[in-house]
Short mmCIF file of C-alpha atoms and ligand atoms in Angstrom, two decimals:
data_model
loop_
_atom_site.label_atom_id
_atom_site.label_comp_id
_atom_site.label_asym_id
_atom_site.label_seq_id
_atom_site.Cartn_x
_atom_site.Cartn_y
_atom_site.Cartn_z
CA UNK A 30 -34.43 -9.72 -19.53
CA UNK A 31 -31.99 -9.75 -16.64
CA UNK A 32 -29.87 -12.69 -16.12
CA UNK A 33 -27.33 -11.52 -13.63
CA UNK A 34 -26.26 -8.92 -10.93
CA UNK A 35 -22.66 -7.94 -10.63
CA UNK A 36 -21.58 -6.34 -7.00
CA UNK A 37 -18.62 -4.00 -6.09
CA UNK A 38 -17.07 -5.78 -2.49
CA UNK A 39 -16.65 -2.13 -0.88
CA UNK A 40 -19.37 -0.14 0.26
CA UNK A 41 -21.90 -2.05 -1.23
CA UNK A 42 -21.09 -6.06 0.71
CA UNK A 43 -19.19 -4.75 3.31
CA UNK A 44 -17.69 -1.55 4.48
CA UNK A 45 -14.30 -2.51 4.40
CA UNK A 46 -13.15 0.66 3.67
CA UNK A 47 -12.80 2.12 7.49
CA UNK A 48 -10.52 -0.91 7.78
CA UNK A 49 -8.36 0.47 4.65
CA UNK A 50 -8.44 4.17 6.16
CA UNK A 51 -6.55 2.80 9.45
CA UNK A 52 -4.14 1.49 7.87
CA UNK A 53 -3.19 4.43 5.62
CA UNK A 54 -3.00 6.47 8.50
CA UNK A 55 -0.72 4.74 9.82
CA UNK A 56 1.26 4.57 6.44
CA UNK A 57 0.64 8.34 6.23
CA UNK A 58 2.06 8.75 10.15
CA UNK A 59 5.39 7.23 9.26
CA UNK A 60 6.26 9.41 7.03
CA UNK A 61 5.01 11.99 8.76
CA UNK A 62 2.16 13.42 8.07
CA UNK A 63 -1.87 13.07 8.76
CA UNK A 64 -4.04 11.48 6.36
CA UNK A 65 -7.57 12.23 6.91
CA UNK A 66 -11.07 10.08 6.97
CA UNK A 67 -12.06 13.04 3.91
CA UNK A 68 -8.67 12.07 1.89
CA UNK A 69 -9.63 8.64 2.67
CA UNK A 70 -12.76 9.03 0.47
CA UNK A 71 -10.49 9.36 -2.42
CA UNK A 72 -9.58 5.74 -1.92
CA UNK A 73 -12.02 4.27 -2.29
CA UNK A 74 -12.88 1.66 -5.44
CA UNK A 75 -8.99 2.52 -6.38
CA UNK A 76 -6.18 -0.12 -6.49
CA UNK A 77 -3.90 -0.37 -3.64
CA UNK A 78 -1.27 0.54 -5.72
CA UNK A 79 -2.95 3.99 -7.45
CA UNK A 80 -4.47 4.64 -2.88
CA UNK A 81 -0.60 5.15 -2.33
CA UNK A 82 0.11 7.60 -5.34
CA UNK A 83 -2.91 9.40 -4.07
CA UNK A 84 -1.49 8.76 0.09
CA UNK A 85 1.86 10.04 -1.30
CA UNK A 86 0.05 13.01 -3.12
CA UNK A 87 -1.54 14.15 -0.16
CA UNK A 88 1.74 13.97 1.71
CA UNK A 89 3.80 15.79 -0.76
CA UNK A 90 6.29 12.74 -0.97
CA UNK A 91 7.92 11.68 -4.53
CA UNK A 92 9.65 7.85 -3.63
CA UNK A 93 10.60 5.03 -5.82
CA UNK A 94 9.01 2.31 -6.97
CA UNK A 95 10.53 -0.52 -4.98
CA UNK A 96 10.15 1.54 -1.66
CA UNK A 97 6.35 1.78 -2.83
CA UNK A 98 5.83 -1.30 -2.96
CA UNK A 99 7.78 -2.37 0.09
CA UNK A 100 4.68 0.27 1.57
CA UNK A 101 1.70 -0.99 0.08
CA UNK A 102 2.85 -4.57 1.51
CA UNK A 103 3.14 -3.17 4.72
CA UNK A 104 -0.29 -1.70 4.81
CA UNK A 105 -1.74 -4.64 3.43
CA UNK A 106 0.14 -6.81 6.24
CA UNK A 107 -2.12 -4.04 8.90
CA UNK A 108 -5.43 -4.15 6.49
CA UNK A 109 -5.47 -7.83 6.84
CA UNK A 110 -5.29 -7.91 10.69
CA UNK A 111 -8.35 -6.56 10.66
CA UNK A 112 -9.90 -8.04 7.48
CA UNK A 113 -8.92 -11.99 9.20
CA UNK A 114 -11.03 -10.99 12.03
CA UNK A 115 -13.77 -9.85 9.88
CA UNK A 116 -17.57 -11.33 11.50
CA UNK A 117 -20.79 -12.01 9.51
CA UNK A 118 -22.33 -9.34 11.43
CA UNK A 119 -20.36 -6.92 9.01
CA UNK A 120 -22.86 -7.73 5.72
CA UNK A 121 -24.18 -4.96 4.84
CA UNK A 122 -27.94 -4.71 5.73
CA UNK A 123 -29.79 -6.22 3.10
CA UNK A 124 -26.99 -7.74 0.93
CA UNK A 125 -27.40 -11.55 1.95
CA UNK A 126 -31.05 -11.38 1.70
CA UNK A 127 -30.96 -9.93 -1.90
CA UNK A 128 -27.90 -12.71 -3.29
CA UNK A 129 -30.33 -15.42 -1.77
CA UNK A 130 -32.94 -14.14 -3.54
CA UNK A 131 -31.56 -13.61 -6.25
CA UNK A 132 -30.30 -17.53 -6.49
CA UNK A 133 -34.14 -18.27 -5.49
CA UNK A 134 -35.11 -16.31 -9.17
CA UNK A 135 -32.66 -18.39 -10.93
CA UNK A 136 -30.84 -14.70 -11.34
CA UNK A 137 -27.01 -14.72 -11.56
CA UNK A 138 -24.75 -13.38 -9.40
CA UNK A 139 -20.38 -12.35 -9.69
CA UNK A 140 -18.51 -10.18 -7.89
CA UNK A 141 -16.52 -7.54 -9.44
CA UNK A 142 -13.98 -5.85 -7.16
CA UNK A 143 -10.99 -3.70 -7.61
CA UNK A 144 -9.34 -5.77 -4.02
CA UNK A 145 -6.77 -8.64 -3.51
CA UNK A 146 -7.71 -9.26 -0.27
CA UNK A 147 -12.04 -10.00 -1.92
CA UNK A 148 -11.79 -13.79 -1.37
CA UNK A 149 -10.42 -13.54 1.63
CA UNK A 150 -12.64 -11.62 2.43
CA UNK A 151 -16.05 -13.36 1.18
CA UNK A 152 -15.39 -16.36 3.14
CA UNK A 153 -15.09 -14.58 6.77
CA UNK A 154 -18.36 -12.79 5.98
CA UNK A 155 -19.52 -16.59 4.90
CA UNK A 156 -20.52 -15.10 1.52
CA UNK A 157 -18.70 -17.27 -1.50
CA UNK A 158 -21.18 -19.82 -2.02
CA UNK A 159 -23.39 -17.48 -3.18
CA UNK A 160 -21.61 -16.01 -6.15
CA UNK A 161 -21.34 -17.87 -8.71
CA UNK A 162 -18.18 -16.41 -10.31
CA UNK A 163 -15.32 -14.35 -8.37
CA UNK A 164 -13.16 -11.81 -10.55
CA UNK A 165 -11.12 -9.21 -7.97
CA UNK A 166 -8.05 -7.62 -8.48
CA UNK A 167 -5.82 -10.46 -8.83
CA UNK A 168 -7.73 -10.99 -12.44
CA UNK A 169 -7.92 -7.72 -14.17
CA UNK A 170 -4.92 -5.06 -14.98
CA UNK A 171 -6.78 -1.85 -15.76
CA UNK A 172 -8.93 -0.03 -12.72
CA UNK A 173 -12.61 1.32 -12.84
CA UNK A 174 -13.96 2.96 -14.48
CA UNK A 175 -12.27 1.00 -17.36
CA UNK A 176 -15.29 -2.15 -17.98
CA UNK A 177 -12.65 -5.24 -17.75
CA UNK A 178 -14.15 -6.23 -14.83
CA UNK A 179 -17.03 -6.71 -15.38
CA UNK A 180 -17.01 -7.85 -18.49
CA UNK A 181 -14.81 -10.67 -17.63
CA UNK A 182 -17.70 -11.90 -15.08
CA UNK A 183 -20.20 -11.42 -17.16
CA UNK A 184 -17.74 -13.45 -20.04
CA UNK A 185 -17.06 -16.00 -17.14
CA UNK A 186 -20.84 -16.27 -16.55
CA UNK A 187 -21.49 -16.70 -20.44
CA UNK A 188 -24.56 -13.99 -19.83
CA UNK A 189 -24.46 -10.61 -22.91
CA UNK A 190 -23.52 -7.65 -21.03
CA UNK A 191 -26.94 -6.05 -22.16
CA UNK A 192 -28.69 -9.38 -19.96
CA UNK A 193 -26.25 -6.95 -16.47
CA UNK A 194 -26.97 -5.77 -13.75
CA UNK A 195 -24.13 -3.67 -12.22
CA UNK A 196 -24.32 -2.33 -8.23
CA UNK A 197 -21.49 0.33 -7.34
CA UNK A 198 -20.76 2.33 -4.68
CA UNK A 199 -18.16 4.49 -6.28
CA UNK A 200 -18.75 6.66 -9.62
CA UNK A 201 -15.96 5.32 -11.27
CA UNK A 202 -17.41 2.39 -10.45
CA UNK A 203 -21.03 2.90 -12.39
CA UNK A 204 -18.98 4.26 -15.53
CA UNK A 205 -17.15 1.41 -15.51
CA UNK A 206 -20.71 -0.81 -16.13
CA UNK A 207 -21.99 1.58 -18.37
CA UNK A 208 -19.21 1.08 -20.40
CA UNK A 209 -19.49 -2.48 -20.51
CA UNK A 210 -22.95 -1.86 -21.82
CA UNK A 211 -24.57 -3.60 -18.34
CA UNK A 212 -27.47 -0.77 -16.40
CA UNK A 213 -25.66 -0.01 -13.47
CA UNK A 214 -27.92 0.61 -9.69
CA UNK A 215 -25.82 3.06 -8.01
CA UNK A 216 -25.74 2.58 -3.55
CA UNK A 217 -25.23 6.09 -1.98
CA UNK A 218 -25.66 9.39 -2.78
CA UNK A 219 -28.05 10.28 -6.29
CA UNK A 220 -25.60 13.32 -6.37
CA UNK A 221 -22.66 11.64 -6.50
CA UNK A 222 -24.41 8.50 -8.91
CA UNK A 223 -26.05 10.35 -11.12
CA UNK A 224 -25.12 8.78 -14.06
CA UNK A 225 -26.65 5.41 -12.33
CA UNK A 226 -30.15 4.10 -13.38
CA UNK A 227 -31.45 4.37 -10.32
CA UNK A 228 -30.03 4.64 -6.89
CA UNK A 229 -30.74 3.41 -3.66
CA UNK A 230 -29.27 3.58 0.20
CA UNK A 231 -28.41 -0.12 0.48
CA UNK A 232 -29.74 -3.05 -1.08
CA UNK A 233 -32.18 -3.43 2.04
CA UNK A 234 -33.87 -0.88 -0.60
CA UNK A 235 -33.49 -3.44 -3.45
CA UNK A 236 -36.20 -6.03 -4.58
CA UNK A 237 -37.42 -8.04 -7.71
CA UNK A 238 -39.95 -5.20 -8.64
CA UNK A 239 -37.54 -2.73 -9.08
CA UNK A 240 -34.77 -4.47 -10.84
CA UNK A 241 -37.50 -5.82 -13.47
CA UNK A 242 -38.22 -1.80 -13.95
CA UNK A 243 -34.67 -1.96 -15.08
CA UNK A 244 -35.51 -3.53 -18.30
P1 LIG B 29 -7.83 -4.16 -1.78
P2 LIG B 29 -14.01 -1.67 -4.62
C1 LIG B 29 -11.48 -1.59 -3.11
O1 LIG B 29 -12.70 -2.23 -3.24
C2 LIG B 29 -11.58 -0.63 -2.42
O2 LIG B 29 -12.70 0.84 -2.68
C3 LIG B 29 -10.39 0.26 -2.25
O3 LIG B 29 -10.62 1.60 -0.96
C4 LIG B 29 -9.26 -0.52 -2.70
O4 LIG B 29 -7.74 0.18 -2.09
C5 LIG B 29 -9.31 -1.53 -3.41
O5 LIG B 29 -10.83 -2.71 -3.01
C6 LIG B 29 -7.99 -2.31 -3.39
O6 LIG B 29 -8.08 -3.04 -2.48
O7 LIG B 29 -5.78 -3.37 -1.12
O8 LIG B 29 -7.34 -5.29 -0.72
O9 LIG B 29 -6.60 -4.66 -3.11
O10 LIG B 29 -14.66 -1.62 -3.87
O11 LIG B 29 -13.45 -2.22 -6.03
O12 LIG B 29 -14.31 -3.52 -4.27
MG1 LIG B 30 -16.68 -0.12 -3.84
#
């Protein structure tokens, strides 16, 4: 029986990857190298500091920890200038509707995101009230594919993981859901998300009927 749905944020509810990309590209430019959209793919679902490590690897640069922290902070300041201007029309197709349907059906909802800016983003999109529980990068120590973020979500909802379904766009996120003992719906390409129990192109393709078939 499905009692809760847990959602990743970037790539499932909203596309923040494009803003992460502009901000990281600026940091790479300051450091003197190109950071392409293809490189950016490697940052999806990855924490801020781990993203910086990937960027520095691309540029072949090594820096001491305190300098890395300054760069990560600067990237975030730049990223926030975009995030603070986001509008509800940037919610990905079907996401709001599906969250509302779950509430009508009495199915609990949680956010499970690596982002430390998740609360700001949900507020800008006017979606905060549609989540019963929000677990983000401020409450987790271990990154996906570790199941921590989703287990904390289920725990806060007081629902057994076996009654939970996770919606994820990143391979590491799908692995985290499976490691948590949950079912997973992949959002995106079936080739990349082959470990998910079901893959759809977006939440606009999800229905309660499809959910119930996952039990
Ligand atoms: P922040 P998700 C992730 O969001 C992004 O996909 C990833 O690119 C980003 O580095 C990470 O959040 C941390 O974001 O710098 O805002 O803390 O997919 O886990 O919702
Ligand atoms: Mg994601």
